[in-house]
Each structure stands twice: as structure tokens, then as C-alpha cells.
């Protein structure tokens, strides 16, 4: 799948649910209204849709959400998708998770062919963890991470950099990830969806964080790229990889290789734009996959050149109305 700007689309992120057992302050309002269950694609439909993407040349699928592991029977879907890994059609099947339910899923994930996971951890302090997730428990997440490591899964920790909240913890996180053998990625907050807090209060530019970290650690540039907005360095002291996801301060769109599908079957060609294509109607309109295939290709042809995120100080409105938990991270 080639778009109008010569980018090959090989990566799909699929949000399998908009629900979550946490209410992270930068992601959701405490009192969220979720989609009615009838609007969701069934697991069978998600499986069918993913197969069409694989058929069109997608090499990597990431399940996300909401929290993917709270969708009932999600393991069935993961196992089904594992067939594309076994056949060699997919290079990678992976998940982004908050880790709360991870411990009990590890062996099934490994059996299905999952080799790597992203787990979100914004702080290593239990009290702060409770404050930022509103409902989460750090010990459960740590248990999940330990189980995943013991099960042989490679782990990348995602940490959202929040002004005045975890600024003083990055050194500790780097040391912890280095000691455990995890990659670490710091993420700038993105203006997606109404939340209870003011986003301009949370925004911490990673250029500043990186400059501060460079005073304490030796950060060596490495050519590692994922086609996404992350830029990686090697931390010489720990040997670990450290990524910076800076969608607001840098432009990464020219190498973008991905699209996102929500749990209702809406395909967003760009995380930072509203334009989307409905894949649910064509999926349901016939048993064959021709219509949905056409709809996907039509969307890819419209994939925009780039996004125009801005955290707007005057209007104090999100740049994009939908929450991250709808489109997935
Ligand atoms: N529930 C899973 C989790 O937390 O890992 C998967 C979905 S979550 C939406 C995916 C990632 O997006 C998480 O690492 C989360 O911290 C991040 N995220 C959520 N809202 C964000 C925002 N407004 N700006 C930047 N990152 C955000
Ligand atoms: Fe849930 Fe992930 Fe959003 Fe936190 S970031 S509320 S864990 S979807």
C-alpha cells in the first residue's frame, strides 16, 4: 500500500476497545462515556479486518486501546492473529498495555507469537501512580512486567513526561530500565480529547528533558528507527535504549508508515487529523472482502502529508476531539 506521498503503509494499530480499568489524567476524564457495545466490531470482524490488512502488505500489527487486555476474550483474537506470524506474513504482533492484567495473560501471549510488549509506566512511586492513573495499582503492573520478563517477552516502557509530576524521576526510570534490560520511551503529551485538567499545565517539551538528561548520562545517537515519531539514543552507562516521542516539537510525518483503526472500524490515516474512513459498513455489507479492501485503499490514498497538532493556549481546546483511548496510542 503506497500513499500519495510515496510512503509505504506496513503498520496498523488496532484499538480493540475504548474502555480501560485506569483513568490516566492526561488520557481520560474521570467520568468517561464509552461507546455502546453494539457499535464495536466483534472479535471475528476485527480478525477479518486484520487479515485484509495483512493481505494488503501490512507487516506489523499492534493491539491497543483503551486497555486491550480488558476486552473480553481478546486472547481469542490474539491467537487468531498469531497465524499470520506463524505463516511469515506478519513480522510482528504486539500490544500496548497498562500492565494491570498482564500477569495472567503472559503465557497465552507468548504462545500466540507475541515477542515484545509496550507497557506504560509514568512513575515508580506507588502514590504518584495512583494519582496519575486515578484507579491503578503499581504493584499489579510490576507483577505483570516481571511475569512478562520471565516469560521471555522483550519490554519497552512508555512514560508520558508530565510537567511538575515525574520530571524528577527520569534518572530513576533510566536506571531501572537499564538494570532490567527494558527500552524506555518518553512521550510528550498530545492534545487529544477533553480531559479534566488543563493540557498546557502538563506539557513538558522533551528537548528540555533531553538536555537535562545529557548532563547526567552519555546519550549516544543511534540509527534505530521505527517509522514513528520516536528518536532513539543509547545510554552509554546502562547500555539501554532511550526513545523520545516528540510529535509536537518535531516533524516525523515524512517517514510515517502507519494507520490506526478504532474498535468501531474507523480508520484514521493520521493520529493528528480528523479525516477517517469507515470500514465497518463495507465489512458488514458483504461476506467477501472486496468492499473493505477498496475502502482501505481509498483511505490510504487520502493519507495526509502531516499533522498540525498544537496545544492551544488561547482556546484551551484539544487539537483533536477524540481521546487517545479511542484511536490508541
Ligand atoms: N491502555 C494502554 C496503555 O496505557 O498502555 C494502551 C492505550 S494508551 C492510549 C497508549 C499510550 O498512549 C500510553 O503509553 C499512554 O500513556 C499514551 N497516552 C495516552 N494519552 C496521551 C496523550 N494525551 N498524550 C500522549 N500520550 C498519551
Ligand atoms: Fe487507560 Fe492507557 Fe488511557 Fe491510561 S493511557 S487511561 S491506561 S487507555
mmCIF file of C-alpha atoms and ligand atoms in Angstrom:
data_model
loop_
_atom_site.group_PDB
_atom_site.id
_atom_site.type_symbol
_atom_site.label_atom_id
_atom_site.label_comp_id
_atom_site.label_asym_id
_atom_site.label_seq_id
_atom_site.Cartn_x
_atom_site.Cartn_y
_atom_site.Cartn_z
ATOM 1 C CA UNK A 1 0.000 0.000 0.000
ATOM 2 C CA UNK A 2 1.602 3.181 -1.219
ATOM 3 C CA UNK A 3 0.136 6.581 -0.364
ATOM 4 C CA UNK A 4 0.147 9.768 -2.425
ATOM 5 C CA UNK A 5 3.459 10.885 -0.866
ATOM 6 C CA UNK A 6 5.319 7.663 -1.630
ATOM 7 C CA UNK A 7 5.075 6.239 1.887
ATOM 8 C CA UNK A 8 4.503 2.504 2.149
ATOM 9 C CA UNK A 9 1.971 1.564 4.810
ATOM 10 C CA UNK A 10 3.132 -1.555 6.627
ATOM 11 C CA UNK A 11 1.939 -0.980 10.173
ATOM 12 C CA UNK A 12 -1.582 -0.956 11.618
ATOM 13 C CA UNK A 13 -2.520 -0.123 15.172
ATOM 14 C CA UNK A 14 -5.836 -1.578 16.156
ATOM 15 C CA UNK A 15 -7.729 -0.296 19.154
ATOM 16 C CA UNK A 16 -9.766 -3.266 20.356
ATOM 17 C CA UNK A 17 -11.741 -1.358 22.980
ATOM 18 C CA UNK A 18 -12.152 2.234 24.150
ATOM 19 C CA UNK A 19 -12.640 1.034 27.736
ATOM 20 C CA UNK A 20 -9.993 0.916 30.398
ATOM 21 C CA UNK A 21 -9.525 -0.032 34.033
ATOM 22 C CA UNK A 22 -7.442 3.138 34.576
ATOM 23 C CA UNK A 23 -8.334 6.797 34.114
ATOM 24 C CA UNK A 24 -4.955 8.392 33.432
ATOM 25 C CA UNK A 25 -5.283 12.128 33.937
ATOM 26 C CA UNK A 26 -3.750 13.075 30.564
ATOM 27 C CA UNK A 27 -5.788 10.476 28.650
ATOM 28 C CA UNK A 28 -9.326 10.402 30.033
ATOM 29 C CA UNK A 29 -11.761 12.372 32.094
ATOM 30 C CA UNK A 30 -12.738 10.537 35.285
ATOM 31 C CA UNK A 31 -16.313 10.327 34.162
ATOM 32 C CA UNK A 32 -15.993 8.918 30.657
ATOM 33 C CA UNK A 33 -18.825 7.859 28.397
ATOM 34 C CA UNK A 34 -17.832 4.778 26.461
ATOM 35 C CA UNK A 35 -19.175 3.506 23.173
ATOM 36 C CA UNK A 36 -22.250 1.295 23.249
ATOM 37 C CA UNK A 37 -21.182 -2.324 22.823
ATOM 38 C CA UNK A 38 -23.320 -2.687 19.687
ATOM 39 C CA UNK A 39 -21.084 -0.190 17.877
ATOM 40 C CA UNK A 40 -17.976 -2.297 18.375
ATOM 41 C CA UNK A 41 -16.604 -4.653 15.806
ATOM 42 C CA UNK A 42 -16.870 -8.226 17.018
ATOM 43 C CA UNK A 43 -13.625 -10.104 17.557
ATOM 44 C CA UNK A 44 -14.387 -12.067 14.395
ATOM 45 C CA UNK A 45 -14.774 -8.821 12.459
ATOM 46 C CA UNK A 46 -11.517 -7.477 13.875
ATOM 47 C CA UNK A 47 -9.807 -10.682 12.835
ATOM 48 C CA UNK A 48 -11.232 -10.436 9.340
ATOM 49 C CA UNK A 49 -10.219 -6.801 9.033
ATOM 50 C CA UNK A 50 -6.666 -7.541 10.168
ATOM 51 C CA UNK A 51 -6.442 -10.349 7.608
ATOM 52 C CA UNK A 52 -7.362 -7.880 4.853
ATOM 53 C CA UNK A 53 -4.624 -5.513 6.030
ATOM 54 C CA UNK A 54 -2.104 -8.358 6.095
ATOM 55 C CA UNK A 55 -3.194 -9.322 2.614
ATOM 56 C CA UNK A 56 -2.554 -5.733 1.519
ATOM 57 C CA UNK A 57 1.026 -5.878 2.764
ATOM 58 C CA UNK A 58 0.882 -4.908 6.428
ATOM 59 C CA UNK A 59 3.840 -6.458 8.291
ATOM 60 C CA UNK A 60 3.164 -5.307 11.821
ATOM 61 C CA UNK A 61 0.020 -5.163 13.944
ATOM 62 C CA UNK A 62 -0.185 -3.550 17.352
ATOM 63 C CA UNK A 63 -3.245 -4.059 19.520
ATOM 64 C CA UNK A 64 -4.011 -1.147 21.765
ATOM 65 C CA UNK A 65 -6.973 0.676 23.263
ATOM 66 C CA UNK A 66 -8.244 1.696 25.805
ATOM 67 C CA UNK A 67 -6.751 -1.232 27.589
ATOM 68 C CA UNK A 68 -6.594 -4.147 25.132
ATOM 69 C CA UNK A 69 -6.471 -6.772 27.874
ATOM 70 C CA UNK A 70 -9.835 -5.724 29.335
ATOM 71 C CA UNK A 71 -11.714 -6.657 26.167
ATOM 72 C CA UNK A 72 -13.478 -9.901 26.857
ATOM 73 C CA UNK A 73 -11.950 -12.874 25.009
ATOM 74 C CA UNK A 74 -9.216 -10.743 23.467
ATOM 75 C CA UNK A 75 -6.939 -13.766 23.735
ATOM 76 C CA UNK A 76 -9.015 -15.437 21.038
ATOM 77 C CA UNK A 77 -8.197 -12.564 18.669
ATOM 78 C CA UNK A 78 -4.520 -12.602 19.602
ATOM 79 C CA UNK A 79 -4.340 -16.327 18.941
ATOM 80 C CA UNK A 80 -6.084 -15.897 15.593
ATOM 81 C CA UNK A 81 -3.681 -13.140 14.576
ATOM 82 C CA UNK A 82 -0.794 -15.369 15.609
ATOM 83 C CA UNK A 83 -1.416 -17.413 12.464
ATOM 84 C CA UNK A 84 -0.047 -14.556 10.367
ATOM 85 C CA UNK A 85 3.133 -14.563 12.450
ATOM 86 C CA UNK A 86 3.496 -18.301 12.014
ATOM 87 C CA UNK A 87 2.917 -18.098 8.255
ATOM 88 C CA UNK A 88 5.562 -15.371 7.966
ATOM 89 C CA UNK A 89 3.052 -12.826 6.635
ATOM 90 C CA UNK A 90 3.487 -10.658 9.743
ATOM 91 C CA UNK A 91 6.884 -9.700 11.131
ATOM 92 C CA UNK A 92 5.393 -8.657 14.404
ATOM 93 C CA UNK A 93 2.268 -8.889 16.511
ATOM 94 C CA UNK A 94 2.455 -6.750 19.592
ATOM 95 C CA UNK A 95 0.461 -4.890 22.231
ATOM 96 C CA UNK A 96 0.499 -1.672 24.191
ATOM 97 C CA UNK A 97 -0.853 -2.291 27.667
ATOM 98 C CA UNK A 98 -1.099 -0.623 31.037
ATOM 99 C CA UNK A 99 0.081 -3.915 32.552
ATOM 100 C CA UNK A 100 -2.700 -4.226 35.120
ATOM 101 C CA UNK A 101 -3.944 -7.574 33.774
ATOM 102 C CA UNK A 102 -0.704 -8.685 32.214
ATOM 103 C CA UNK A 103 0.445 -11.345 34.683
ATOM 104 C CA UNK A 104 -2.362 -13.739 33.816
ATOM 105 C CA UNK A 105 -2.003 -13.311 30.043
ATOM 106 C CA UNK A 106 1.720 -13.796 29.541
ATOM 107 C CA UNK A 107 1.787 -17.468 28.584
ATOM 108 C CA UNK A 108 -1.071 -17.042 26.111
ATOM 109 C CA UNK A 109 0.631 -14.061 24.521
ATOM 110 C CA UNK A 110 3.874 -15.987 24.121
ATOM 111 C CA UNK A 111 2.010 -18.983 22.669
ATOM 112 C CA UNK A 112 0.280 -16.728 20.153
ATOM 113 C CA UNK A 113 3.604 -15.439 18.860
ATOM 114 C CA UNK A 114 3.870 -12.116 20.680
ATOM 115 C CA UNK A 115 7.547 -11.333 21.325
ATOM 116 C CA UNK A 116 7.516 -7.729 22.517
ATOM 117 C CA UNK A 117 5.247 -5.540 24.592
ATOM 118 C CA UNK A 118 4.973 -1.858 25.376
ATOM 119 C CA UNK A 119 3.931 -1.259 28.969
ATOM 120 C CA UNK A 120 3.019 2.216 30.179
ATOM 121 C CA UNK A 121 4.549 3.294 33.482
ATOM 122 C CA UNK A 122 4.673 7.005 34.248
ATOM 123 C CA UNK A 123 6.131 6.781 37.736
ATOM 124 C CA UNK A 124 7.800 4.237 40.025
ATOM 125 C CA UNK A 125 6.208 5.753 43.111
ATOM 126 C CA UNK A 126 3.033 3.907 44.221
ATOM 127 C CA UNK A 127 1.284 7.053 45.489
ATOM 128 C CA UNK A 128 2.035 9.014 42.370
ATOM 129 C CA UNK A 129 1.000 6.045 40.272
ATOM 130 C CA UNK A 130 -2.375 6.041 41.958
ATOM 131 C CA UNK A 131 -2.661 9.799 41.392
ATOM 132 C CA UNK A 132 -1.833 9.748 37.671
ATOM 133 C CA UNK A 133 -3.877 6.659 36.775
ATOM 134 C CA UNK A 134 -6.637 7.547 39.295
ATOM 135 C CA UNK A 135 -7.549 3.849 39.596
ATOM 136 C CA UNK A 136 -4.334 1.897 39.017
ATOM 137 C CA UNK A 137 -2.032 -0.039 41.350
ATOM 138 C CA UNK A 138 1.678 -0.027 40.685
ATOM 139 C CA UNK A 139 2.277 -3.398 42.367
ATOM 140 C CA UNK A 140 -0.102 -5.145 39.938
ATOM 141 C CA UNK A 141 1.667 -3.561 36.990
ATOM 142 C CA UNK A 142 5.093 -4.500 38.340
ATOM 143 C CA UNK A 143 3.853 -8.049 38.795
ATOM 144 C CA UNK A 144 2.746 -8.093 35.151
ATOM 145 C CA UNK A 145 6.062 -6.701 33.952
ATOM 146 C CA UNK A 146 8.004 -9.283 35.976
ATOM 147 C CA UNK A 147 5.855 -12.093 34.566
ATOM 148 C CA UNK A 148 6.366 -10.835 31.015
ATOM 149 C CA UNK A 149 10.114 -10.633 31.508
ATOM 150 C CA UNK A 150 10.179 -14.127 32.999
ATOM 151 C CA UNK A 151 8.146 -15.345 30.018
ATOM 152 C CA UNK A 152 10.845 -14.073 27.664
ATOM 153 C CA UNK A 153 8.993 -11.064 26.251
ATOM 154 C CA UNK A 154 11.044 -8.008 25.320
ATOM 155 C CA UNK A 155 9.664 -4.948 27.081
ATOM 156 C CA UNK A 156 9.579 -1.289 26.283
ATOM 157 C CA UNK A 157 8.357 1.054 28.977
ATOM 158 C CA UNK A 158 6.345 4.081 27.814
ATOM 159 C CA UNK A 159 6.426 7.096 30.089
ATOM 160 C CA UNK A 160 4.452 10.253 29.430
ATOM 161 C CA UNK A 161 6.549 13.243 30.508
ATOM 162 C CA UNK A 162 4.379 15.470 32.686
ATOM 163 C CA UNK A 163 5.475 18.843 33.928
ATOM 164 C CA UNK A 164 5.832 19.013 37.689
ATOM 165 C CA UNK A 165 4.786 15.378 38.062
ATOM 166 C CA UNK A 166 7.515 12.938 37.024
ATOM 167 C CA UNK A 167 10.262 15.337 35.916
ATOM 168 C CA UNK A 168 12.376 14.273 38.873
ATOM 169 C CA UNK A 169 12.024 10.551 38.090
ATOM 170 C CA UNK A 170 13.570 10.168 34.662
ATOM 171 C CA UNK A 171 17.005 9.295 36.086
ATOM 172 C CA UNK A 172 15.459 6.606 38.231
ATOM 173 C CA UNK A 173 13.447 5.250 35.304
ATOM 174 C CA UNK A 174 16.550 5.136 33.091
ATOM 175 C CA UNK A 175 18.474 3.278 35.781
ATOM 176 C CA UNK A 176 15.626 0.839 36.411
ATOM 177 C CA UNK A 177 15.083 0.084 32.709
ATOM 178 C CA UNK A 178 18.827 -0.262 32.186
ATOM 179 C CA UNK A 179 19.080 -2.754 35.043
ATOM 180 C CA UNK A 180 16.054 -4.747 33.852
ATOM 181 C CA UNK A 181 17.034 -4.735 30.172
ATOM 182 C CA UNK A 182 13.977 -2.725 29.070
ATOM 183 C CA UNK A 183 13.901 0.013 26.466
ATOM 184 C CA UNK A 184 12.387 3.277 27.687
ATOM 185 C CA UNK A 185 10.462 5.817 25.662
ATOM 186 C CA UNK A 186 9.491 9.231 26.945
ATOM 187 C CA UNK A 187 6.367 10.680 25.330
ATOM 188 C CA UNK A 188 5.282 14.287 25.069
ATOM 189 C CA UNK A 189 1.627 14.892 25.915
ATOM 190 C CA UNK A 190 -0.596 15.215 22.885
ATOM 191 C CA UNK A 191 -3.743 17.346 22.770
ATOM 192 C CA UNK A 192 -6.289 14.577 22.163
ATOM 193 C CA UNK A 193 -9.754 14.774 23.670
ATOM 194 C CA UNK A 194 -11.263 16.712 26.563
ATOM 195 C CA UNK A 195 -9.790 15.783 29.942
ATOM 196 C CA UNK A 196 -10.437 17.327 33.349
ATOM 197 C CA UNK A 197 -7.040 19.030 33.570
ATOM 198 C CA UNK A 198 -5.530 21.836 31.519
ATOM 199 C CA UNK A 199 -3.109 20.395 28.976
ATOM 200 C CA UNK A 200 -0.893 23.441 28.851
ATOM 201 C CA UNK A 201 -0.096 22.731 32.528
ATOM 202 C CA UNK A 202 1.027 19.178 31.688
ATOM 203 C CA UNK A 203 3.137 19.908 28.652
ATOM 204 C CA UNK A 204 6.850 19.313 29.122
ATOM 205 C CA UNK A 205 8.966 19.669 25.977
ATOM 206 C CA UNK A 206 11.291 16.706 25.592
ATOM 207 C CA UNK A 207 14.012 18.891 24.070
ATOM 208 C CA UNK A 208 14.359 20.312 27.577
ATOM 209 C CA UNK A 209 14.265 16.862 29.193
ATOM 210 C CA UNK A 210 16.899 15.570 26.829
ATOM 211 C CA UNK A 211 19.218 18.494 27.525
ATOM 212 C CA UNK A 212 18.857 17.896 31.267
ATOM 213 C CA UNK A 213 19.454 14.149 30.928
ATOM 214 C CA UNK A 214 22.570 14.785 28.855
ATOM 215 C CA UNK A 215 24.144 16.465 31.897
ATOM 216 C CA UNK A 216 23.964 13.243 33.825
ATOM 217 C CA UNK A 217 24.049 10.475 31.180
ATOM 218 C CA UNK A 218 26.033 9.896 28.000
ATOM 219 C CA UNK A 219 23.417 9.832 25.250
ATOM 220 C CA UNK A 220 24.741 8.377 22.001
ATOM 221 C CA UNK A 221 22.720 8.857 18.822
ATOM 222 C CA UNK A 222 21.844 5.565 17.161
ATOM 223 C CA UNK A 223 20.216 4.990 13.770
ATOM 224 C CA UNK A 224 17.365 2.878 15.219
ATOM 225 C CA UNK A 225 14.051 3.940 13.632
ATOM 226 C CA UNK A 226 10.549 2.567 13.818
ATOM 227 C CA UNK A 227 8.853 4.735 11.178
ATOM 228 C CA UNK A 228 7.129 6.575 14.010
ATOM 229 C CA UNK A 229 7.768 9.760 15.930
ATOM 230 C CA UNK A 230 10.401 8.222 18.221
ATOM 231 C CA UNK A 231 14.082 9.096 18.038
ATOM 232 C CA UNK A 232 16.423 6.826 19.961
ATOM 233 C CA UNK A 233 19.698 7.190 21.768
ATOM 234 C CA UNK A 234 21.811 4.657 23.611
ATOM 235 C CA UNK A 235 22.513 5.445 27.260
ATOM 236 C CA UNK A 236 26.196 4.538 27.481
ATOM 237 C CA UNK A 237 26.150 3.951 31.258
ATOM 238 C CA UNK A 238 23.321 1.362 31.143
ATOM 239 C CA UNK A 239 23.580 0.132 27.539
ATOM 240 C CA UNK A 240 19.789 0.684 27.306
ATOM 241 C CA UNK A 241 17.892 2.345 24.503
ATOM 242 C CA UNK A 242 16.065 5.581 25.279
ATOM 243 C CA UNK A 243 13.456 6.987 22.906
ATOM 244 C CA UNK A 244 11.890 10.422 22.698
ATOM 245 C CA UNK A 245 8.456 10.714 21.108
ATOM 246 C CA UNK A 246 8.029 14.372 20.253
ATOM 247 C CA UNK A 247 5.050 14.832 17.968
ATOM 248 C CA UNK A 248 4.695 18.477 18.938
ATOM 249 C CA UNK A 249 8.254 19.703 18.692
ATOM 250 C CA UNK A 250 9.443 17.744 15.656
ATOM 251 C CA UNK A 251 8.076 16.685 12.359
ATOM 252 C CA UNK A 252 8.214 12.981 11.734
ATOM 253 C CA UNK A 253 5.422 12.638 9.214
ATOM 254 C CA UNK A 254 7.569 12.124 6.125
ATOM 255 C CA UNK A 255 8.546 8.648 7.297
ATOM 256 C CA UNK A 256 5.106 7.659 8.644
ATOM 257 C CA UNK A 257 4.302 4.034 7.802
ATOM 258 C CA UNK A 258 1.107 3.526 9.786
ATOM 259 C CA UNK A 259 -2.641 3.888 10.041
ATOM 260 C CA UNK A 260 -4.935 3.380 13.021
ATOM 261 C CA UNK A 261 -8.218 1.543 13.298
ATOM 262 C CA UNK A 262 -10.648 2.108 16.159
ATOM 263 C CA UNK A 263 -12.744 -0.568 17.817
ATOM 264 C CA UNK A 264 -15.719 0.562 15.723
ATOM 265 C CA UNK A 265 -13.801 0.014 12.496
ATOM 266 C CA UNK A 266 -12.964 3.632 11.708
ATOM 267 C CA UNK A 267 -9.586 4.036 10.041
ATOM 268 C CA UNK A 268 -7.648 7.202 10.883
ATOM 269 C CA UNK A 269 -4.859 7.855 8.452
ATOM 270 C CA UNK A 270 -3.196 10.279 10.877
ATOM 271 C CA UNK A 271 -3.294 10.473 14.682
ATOM 272 C CA UNK A 272 -3.373 14.267 14.462
ATOM 273 C CA UNK A 273 -6.131 14.733 11.873
ATOM 274 C CA UNK A 274 -9.883 14.157 11.872
ATOM 275 C CA UNK A 275 -10.165 12.612 8.401
ATOM 276 C CA UNK A 276 -11.235 8.978 8.605
ATOM 277 C CA UNK A 277 -12.768 6.135 6.624
ATOM 278 C CA UNK A 278 -15.484 3.838 7.889
ATOM 279 C CA UNK A 279 -14.523 0.201 7.401
ATOM 280 C CA UNK A 280 -17.397 -1.270 9.410
ATOM 281 C CA UNK A 281 -20.096 -0.689 6.808
ATOM 282 C CA UNK A 282 -18.136 -2.299 3.936
ATOM 283 C CA UNK A 283 -17.101 -5.113 6.273
ATOM 284 C CA UNK A 284 -20.726 -5.821 7.149
ATOM 285 C CA UNK A 285 -22.125 -5.217 3.670
ATOM 286 C CA UNK A 286 -20.829 -8.448 2.209
ATOM 287 C CA UNK A 287 -19.182 -11.685 3.192
ATOM 288 C CA UNK A 288 -16.374 -11.119 0.751
ATOM 289 C CA UNK A 289 -13.569 -8.652 1.454
ATOM 290 C CA UNK A 290 -13.619 -6.673 -1.797
ATOM 291 C CA UNK A 291 -15.564 -3.691 -0.422
ATOM 292 C CA UNK A 292 -13.481 -3.288 2.687
ATOM 293 C CA UNK A 293 -10.303 -3.653 0.648
ATOM 294 C CA UNK A 294 -11.447 -0.840 -1.618
ATOM 295 C CA UNK A 295 -12.324 1.357 1.359
ATOM 296 C CA UNK A 296 -8.871 0.812 2.894
ATOM 297 C CA UNK A 297 -7.102 1.702 -0.357
ATOM 298 C CA UNK A 298 -9.258 4.779 -0.787
ATOM 299 C CA UNK A 299 -8.310 5.917 2.723
ATOM 300 C CA UNK A 300 -4.601 5.274 2.196
ATOM 301 C CA UNK A 301 -4.745 7.381 -0.971
ATOM 302 C CA UNK A 302 -6.052 10.247 1.201
ATOM 303 C CA UNK A 303 -3.456 9.869 3.970
ATOM 304 C CA UNK A 304 -2.446 13.455 4.756
ATOM 305 C CA UNK A 305 1.070 14.725 4.394
ATOM 306 C CA UNK A 306 1.277 15.549 8.078
ATOM 307 C CA UNK A 307 -0.476 16.603 11.236
ATOM 308 C CA UNK A 308 -0.967 20.011 12.763
ATOM 309 C CA UNK A 309 -1.037 19.424 16.464
ATOM 310 C CA UNK A 310 -0.789 22.426 18.635
ATOM 311 C CA UNK A 311 -1.547 22.839 22.319
ATOM 312 C CA UNK A 312 -3.526 25.999 22.014
ATOM 313 C CA UNK A 313 -3.060 28.439 24.856
ATOM 314 C CA UNK A 314 -5.768 30.826 23.708
ATOM 315 C CA UNK A 315 -8.588 28.428 23.022
ATOM 316 C CA UNK A 316 -7.575 25.738 25.526
ATOM 317 C CA UNK A 317 -9.328 23.201 23.385
ATOM 318 C CA UNK A 318 -7.872 19.888 22.279
ATOM 319 C CA UNK A 319 -6.493 19.965 18.731
ATOM 320 C CA UNK A 320 -8.263 16.698 18.036
ATOM 321 C CA UNK A 321 -11.584 15.964 19.711
ATOM 322 C CA UNK A 322 -11.281 12.214 20.133
ATOM 323 C CA UNK A 323 -9.399 10.755 23.090
ATOM 324 C CA UNK A 324 -6.208 8.769 22.741
ATOM 325 C CA UNK A 325 -8.127 5.811 24.171
ATOM 326 C CA UNK A 326 -10.333 5.807 21.046
ATOM 327 C CA UNK A 327 -7.574 5.846 18.453
ATOM 328 C CA UNK A 328 -4.983 4.034 20.533
ATOM 329 C CA UNK A 329 -1.504 5.371 21.271
HETATM 330 N N1 LIG B 1 -4.020 1.373 27.881
HETATM 331 C C1 LIG B 1 -2.799 1.085 27.213
HETATM 332 C C2 LIG B 1 -1.646 1.836 27.826
HETATM 333 O O1 LIG B 1 -1.879 2.752 28.606
HETATM 334 O O2 LIG B 1 -0.507 1.494 27.514
HETATM 335 C C3 LIG B 1 -2.834 1.330 25.717
HETATM 336 C C4 LIG B 1 -3.551 2.558 25.229
HETATM 337 S S1 LIG B 1 -2.830 4.108 25.715
HETATM 338 C C5 LIG B 1 -3.934 5.252 24.977
HETATM 339 C C6 LIG B 1 -1.363 4.135 24.722
HETATM 340 C C7 LIG B 1 -0.284 5.118 25.150
HETATM 341 O O3 LIG B 1 -0.749 6.426 24.916
HETATM 342 C C8 LIG B 1 0.101 5.042 26.604
HETATM 343 O O4 LIG B 1 1.520 4.907 26.709
HETATM 344 C C9 LIG B 1 -0.342 6.359 27.171
HETATM 345 O O5 LIG B 1 0.487 6.777 28.201
HETATM 346 C C10 LIG B 1 -0.296 7.252 25.957
HETATM 347 N N2 LIG B 1 -1.187 8.424 26.008
HETATM 348 C C11 LIG B 1 -2.495 8.492 26.340
HETATM 349 N N3 LIG B 1 -2.980 9.742 26.214
HETATM 350 C C12 LIG B 1 -1.949 10.503 25.797
HETATM 351 C C13 LIG B 1 -1.804 11.880 25.472
HETATM 352 N N4 LIG B 1 -2.802 12.736 25.545
HETATM 353 N N5 LIG B 1 -0.578 12.299 25.071
HETATM 354 C C14 LIG B 1 0.474 11.442 24.974
HETATM 355 N N6 LIG B 1 0.397 10.127 25.249
HETATM 356 C C15 LIG B 1 -0.795 9.665 25.665
HETATM 357 FE FE1 LIG B 2 -6.214 3.640 30.063
HETATM 358 FE FE2 LIG B 2 -3.952 3.636 28.670
HETATM 359 FE FE3 LIG B 2 -5.569 5.807 28.686
HETATM 360 FE FE4 LIG B 2 -4.258 5.190 30.887
HETATM 361 S S1 LIG B 2 -3.347 5.773 28.920
HETATM 362 S S2 LIG B 2 -6.461 5.714 30.752
HETATM 363 S S3 LIG B 2 -4.196 3.013 30.815
HETATM 364 S S4 LIG B 2 -6.034 3.839 27.838
#
